């Protein structure tokens, strides 16, 4: 099953879901398109920013739960390159919330051994946000638990283009040769270099799009869509997504019979690029 909604596990409680989760076969890298803050607020007659504030609380819950479950990397799509086109006041509010989040959560990251990183054009961000990004990155750089990776001023096509430019510069300088270019080598030029292979992408709010998120990295990822709006998403639903993921057959181009000889349905070592 490639594209699925959360039908099979939607009715189960957190405890029932946990009992079905095999923590030895977790996705290594989970990425989330956090969508639906505006609709959550509109449904309550509140300004959009109220939805983003509640969404920030969900970020805390999901970061804590992911880290405790043992996920190696979590990438959150917090602000796309396209989001700069939103009304100025909403953009400013999102930047303030990001700064507030970093100020408040540094302690939680340290307590949970979380390493903070970002992907995207963070130079575009206002000074206060940049200052806190640098501070939290520096202070958590030595942590060895989950990597919390936040996509800020990020676009998937932009990331691939930037990687191509960096590769071109290395080529012109004679540091690399065209024959040496492999998928793995090119991945090293992306913002996500060093993170584990992406296994699962979750998108909330019922939209079924990738929206220019991790275009290269989604090549073999499983996709999980839920109707829940991001502020309503929580630990129970995260576990539901993980259980659903574990129920899928990840074939990486192989046949089902061949897979039996590899490693069942879990994440495949070495990135699973075999076809
Ligand atoms: C999409 O919902 C959400 C965003 C563009 C921003 C996400 C921001 C947060 C979750 C809060 C702050 C984040 C961090 C990391 C501290 P939308 O506004 O497009 O919702 P809509 O489609 O219902 O209008």
Coordinates of C-alpha atoms and ligand atoms in Angstrom, one line a residue:
X1 CA 0.0 0.0 0.0
X2 CA 1.7 3.2 -1.0
X3 CA -0.8 6.0 -0.3
X4 CA -3.1 5.3 2.6
X5 CA -5.2 7.1 5.1
X6 CA -5.3 6.1 8.7
X7 CA -8.4 3.9 8.4
X8 CA -7.0 0.7 9.9
X9 CA -5.6 2.1 13.1
X10 CA -7.8 5.2 13.6
X11 CA -10.0 3.6 16.3
X12 CA -7.3 2.2 18.6
X13 CA -6.2 3.8 21.9
X14 CA -2.6 4.9 22.5
X15 CA -1.9 1.8 24.6
X16 CA -3.4 -0.6 22.0
X17 CA -1.3 1.1 19.3
X18 CA 1.9 0.9 21.5
X19 CA 1.3 -2.8 22.0
X20 CA 1.3 -3.2 18.2
X21 CA 4.4 -1.1 17.6
X22 CA 7.7 -3.0 17.1
X23 CA 10.3 -0.5 18.4
X24 CA 13.1 -2.5 16.7
X25 CA 11.7 -1.6 13.3
X26 CA 11.0 2.1 13.6
X27 CA 11.5 4.4 10.6
X28 CA 14.9 5.9 11.1
X29 CA 14.0 9.3 9.7
X30 CA 10.4 10.7 9.8
X31 CA 9.5 14.0 8.2
X32 CA 6.2 15.9 8.8
X33 CA 4.3 18.5 6.7
X34 CA 2.5 20.2 9.6
X35 CA -0.6 21.5 7.8
X36 CA -4.0 22.8 9.0
X37 CA -3.1 25.4 11.7
X38 CA -5.2 28.1 9.9
X39 CA -8.2 25.9 9.5
X40 CA -8.0 24.8 13.2
X41 CA -8.2 28.5 14.2
X42 CA -10.9 29.4 11.7
X43 CA -13.0 26.5 13.0
X44 CA -13.0 28.2 16.4
X45 CA -13.4 31.7 15.1
X46 CA -9.8 32.6 16.1
X47 CA -7.1 34.4 14.2
X48 CA -4.7 32.2 12.2
X49 CA -1.9 32.9 14.6
X50 CA -3.8 31.1 17.3
X51 CA -3.6 28.0 15.2
X52 CA 0.2 28.4 14.8
X53 CA 0.5 28.8 18.6
X54 CA -1.4 25.6 19.2
X55 CA 0.6 24.0 16.5
X56 CA 3.8 24.9 18.4
X57 CA 2.4 22.9 21.4
X58 CA 1.9 19.9 19.0
X59 CA 5.6 20.3 17.9
X60 CA 6.7 19.9 21.5
X61 CA 4.5 16.8 22.0
X62 CA 5.7 15.2 18.8
X63 CA 9.4 16.0 19.3
X64 CA 9.3 14.6 22.8
X65 CA 7.4 11.4 21.8
X66 CA 9.6 10.8 18.7
X67 CA 12.7 11.1 20.8
X68 CA 11.4 8.8 23.5
X69 CA 10.3 6.2 21.0
X70 CA 13.8 6.1 19.5
X71 CA 13.4 7.7 16.1
X72 CA 16.8 8.8 14.9
X73 CA 15.8 11.9 12.9
X74 CA 12.7 14.1 12.7
X75 CA 12.4 16.8 10.0
X76 CA 9.6 19.3 10.5
X77 CA 8.4 21.6 7.6
X78 CA 7.9 24.8 9.6
X79 CA 8.3 27.5 6.8
X80 CA 8.6 27.0 3.1
X81 CA 10.1 29.4 0.6
X82 CA 6.6 30.0 -0.7
X83 CA 5.4 30.9 2.9
X84 CA 7.2 34.3 2.5
X85 CA 4.2 35.3 0.3
X86 CA 1.8 35.1 3.3
X87 CA 0.6 38.4 4.9
X88 CA 3.4 40.2 6.6
X89 CA 1.9 40.0 10.1
X90 CA 1.5 36.2 9.8
X91 CA 5.1 35.8 8.6
X92 CA 6.3 38.0 11.6
X93 CA 4.2 35.9 14.0
X94 CA 5.7 32.7 12.7
X95 CA 9.2 34.0 13.1
X96 CA 8.4 35.2 16.6
X97 CA 7.0 31.8 17.4
X98 CA 10.0 30.0 16.1
X99 CA 12.3 32.2 18.3
X100 CA 10.1 31.6 21.3
X101 CA 10.1 27.9 20.6
X102 CA 13.9 27.7 20.5
X103 CA 14.2 29.8 23.7
X104 CA 11.7 27.6 25.5
X105 CA 12.7 24.2 24.2
X106 CA 16.5 24.3 24.5
X107 CA 16.1 22.8 28.0
X108 CA 13.9 20.0 26.8
X109 CA 16.4 19.3 24.0
X110 CA 19.2 19.0 26.4
X111 CA 17.1 16.8 28.8
X112 CA 16.3 14.4 25.9
X113 CA 19.8 14.5 24.3
X114 CA 18.3 16.0 21.1
X115 CA 20.6 17.6 18.5
X116 CA 19.1 20.6 16.7
X117 CA 19.7 21.3 13.0
X118 CA 18.0 23.2 10.2
X119 CA 17.6 22.9 6.4
X120 CA 16.8 25.7 4.1
X121 CA 17.8 29.3 3.5
X122 CA 18.1 30.3 7.1
X123 CA 20.0 33.4 6.1
X124 CA 16.6 34.8 5.0
X125 CA 15.3 34.8 8.6
X126 CA 15.2 37.8 10.9
X127 CA 18.2 38.4 13.2
X128 CA 16.6 37.2 16.4
X129 CA 15.6 33.9 14.9
X130 CA 19.0 33.4 13.4
X131 CA 20.7 34.2 16.7
X132 CA 18.6 31.5 18.5
X133 CA 19.1 29.0 15.7
X134 CA 22.9 29.4 16.0
X135 CA 22.8 29.2 19.8
X136 CA 20.6 26.1 20.0
X137 CA 22.6 24.4 17.2
X138 CA 25.9 25.1 19.0
X139 CA 24.6 24.1 22.5
X140 CA 23.1 20.8 21.3
X141 CA 25.9 20.0 18.8
X142 CA 27.4 17.3 21.0
X143 CA 24.0 15.5 21.7
X144 CA 23.8 12.0 20.5
X145 CA 20.1 11.2 20.6
X146 CA 17.5 12.2 18.0
X147 CA 18.3 14.9 15.4
X148 CA 15.5 17.5 15.4
X149 CA 15.8 19.1 11.9
X150 CA 13.6 22.1 11.2
X151 CA 13.0 23.1 7.6
X152 CA 13.0 26.9 7.4
X153 CA 12.7 29.0 4.3
X154 CA 13.0 25.7 2.6
X155 CA 12.2 24.4 -0.9
X156 CA 13.0 21.0 -2.3
X157 CA 13.8 22.2 -5.8
X158 CA 16.0 25.0 -4.4
X159 CA 17.9 22.4 -2.3
X160 CA 18.6 20.3 -5.3
X161 CA 19.7 23.3 -7.3
X162 CA 22.0 24.5 -4.6
X163 CA 23.5 21.0 -4.4
X164 CA 24.0 21.1 -8.2
X165 CA 25.8 24.4 -7.8
X166 CA 28.1 23.1 -5.1
X167 CA 28.8 20.0 -7.1
X168 CA 29.6 22.2 -10.2
X169 CA 32.0 24.3 -8.2
X170 CA 33.8 21.1 -7.0
X171 CA 33.9 19.8 -10.6
X172 CA 35.3 23.1 -12.0
X173 CA 37.9 23.1 -9.3
X174 CA 38.9 19.6 -10.1
X175 CA 38.1 18.2 -6.7
X176 CA 35.7 15.6 -8.2
X177 CA 35.2 13.9 -11.5
X178 CA 31.9 13.2 -13.3
X179 CA 32.6 9.5 -13.2
X180 CA 32.7 9.6 -9.4
X181 CA 29.1 11.1 -9.1
X182 CA 26.8 8.6 -7.5
X183 CA 23.4 9.1 -5.8
X184 CA 25.2 8.7 -2.5
X185 CA 27.8 11.3 -3.4
X186 CA 25.2 13.8 -4.7
X187 CA 23.1 13.3 -1.4
X188 CA 26.2 14.6 0.4
X189 CA 25.6 18.0 -1.3
X190 CA 22.0 18.3 0.0
X191 CA 21.1 20.1 3.2
X192 CA 20.1 16.8 4.7
X193 CA 23.7 15.3 4.3
X194 CA 24.5 13.2 7.3
X195 CA 20.9 12.5 8.2
X196 CA 19.6 8.9 7.9
X197 CA 17.6 7.9 4.8
X198 CA 14.1 9.2 4.9
X199 CA 11.6 6.4 5.6
X200 CA 8.3 8.1 6.4
X201 CA 6.6 11.3 5.5
X202 CA 3.4 12.3 7.4
X203 CA 1.1 15.1 6.2
X204 CA -1.8 16.4 8.3
X205 CA -5.0 18.2 7.3
X206 CA -6.2 15.9 4.5
X207 CA -4.1 17.5 1.7
X208 CA -2.3 14.9 -0.5
X209 CA 0.6 16.9 -1.8
X210 CA 4.4 16.9 -1.2
X211 CA 4.5 20.7 -1.6
X212 CA 8.2 21.0 -2.6
X213 CA 9.3 19.1 0.5
X214 CA 12.4 16.8 0.5
X215 CA 11.9 16.0 -3.2
X216 CA 15.1 14.0 -3.6
X217 CA 14.7 12.3 -0.2
X218 CA 11.1 11.1 -0.7
X219 CA 12.2 8.8 -3.5
X220 CA 11.6 5.6 -1.4
X221 CA 9.8 7.0 1.6
X222 CA 6.4 5.8 2.7
X223 CA 3.7 8.5 2.7
X224 CA 1.1 8.8 5.4
X225 CA -1.8 11.2 5.1
X226 CA -4.3 12.0 7.9
X227 CA -7.3 14.3 8.0
X228 CA -6.3 15.6 11.5
X229 CA -5.3 19.2 11.5
X230 CA -1.8 19.7 12.9
X231 CA -2.9 21.3 16.2
X232 CA -5.1 18.2 16.8
X233 CA -2.3 15.7 15.9
X234 CA -0.6 14.1 18.9
X235 CA 1.4 11.2 20.3
X236 CA -1.4 8.7 19.7
X237 CA -1.6 9.6 16.0
X238 CA 2.1 9.6 15.6
X239 CA 2.1 6.0 17.0
X240 CA -0.8 5.2 14.6
X241 CA 1.3 6.4 11.7
X242 CA 4.3 4.3 12.8
X243 CA 2.1 1.2 13.2
X244 CA 0.7 1.8 9.7
X245 CA 4.2 2.2 8.4
X246 CA 5.2 -1.1 9.9
X247 CA 2.3 -2.8 8.2
X248 CA 3.6 -1.9 4.7
X249 CA 5.7 -3.9 2.4
X250 CA 8.7 -1.8 1.4
X251 CA 9.9 -3.4 -1.8
X252 CA 12.4 -0.9 -3.2
X253 CA 11.7 -2.2 -6.6
X254 CA 12.2 -5.9 -5.6
X255 CA 9.4 -8.5 -5.7
X256 CA 7.6 -9.6 -2.5
X257 CA 9.3 -13.0 -2.6
X258 CA 12.8 -11.5 -2.9
X259 CA 12.0 -9.3 0.2
X260 CA 11.5 -12.3 2.4
X261 CA 15.2 -12.9 2.0
X262 CA 16.2 -9.3 2.9
X263 CA 14.6 -8.0 6.1
X264 CA 10.8 -8.0 6.1
X265 CA 8.9 -4.7 6.2
X266 CA 11.3 -2.6 8.2
X267 CA 13.8 0.0 7.1
X268 CA 16.4 -1.4 4.8
X269 CA 20.0 -0.9 5.5
X270 CA 22.1 1.1 3.1
X271 CA 19.2 3.3 1.9
X272 CA 17.4 0.7 -0.1
X273 CA 18.3 2.0 -3.5
X274 CA 18.4 -1.4 -5.1
X275 CA 15.9 -1.9 -7.9
Ligands
LIG1 C1 0.7 25.2 7.8 O1 -0.6 25.4 8.3 C2 1.6 25.5 8.9 C3 2.6 26.4 8.7 C4 2.9 27.2 7.5 C5 3.5 26.8 9.9 C6 3.9 25.7 10.8 C7 4.2 26.3 12.1 C8 4.0 25.7 13.3 C9 3.5 24.4 13.5 C10 4.3 26.5 14.6 C11 5.7 26.9 14.8 C12 6.7 26.0 14.4 C13 7.8 25.7 15.1 C14 8.8 24.7 14.7 C15 8.1 26.3 16.4 P1 -1.5 26.5 7.5 O2 -1.3 27.8 8.2 O3 -1.2 26.5 6.0 O4 -2.9 25.9 7.7 P2 -4.2 26.0 6.7 O5 -3.8 25.2 5.5 O6 -5.3 25.4 7.5 O7 -4.4 27.5 6.5

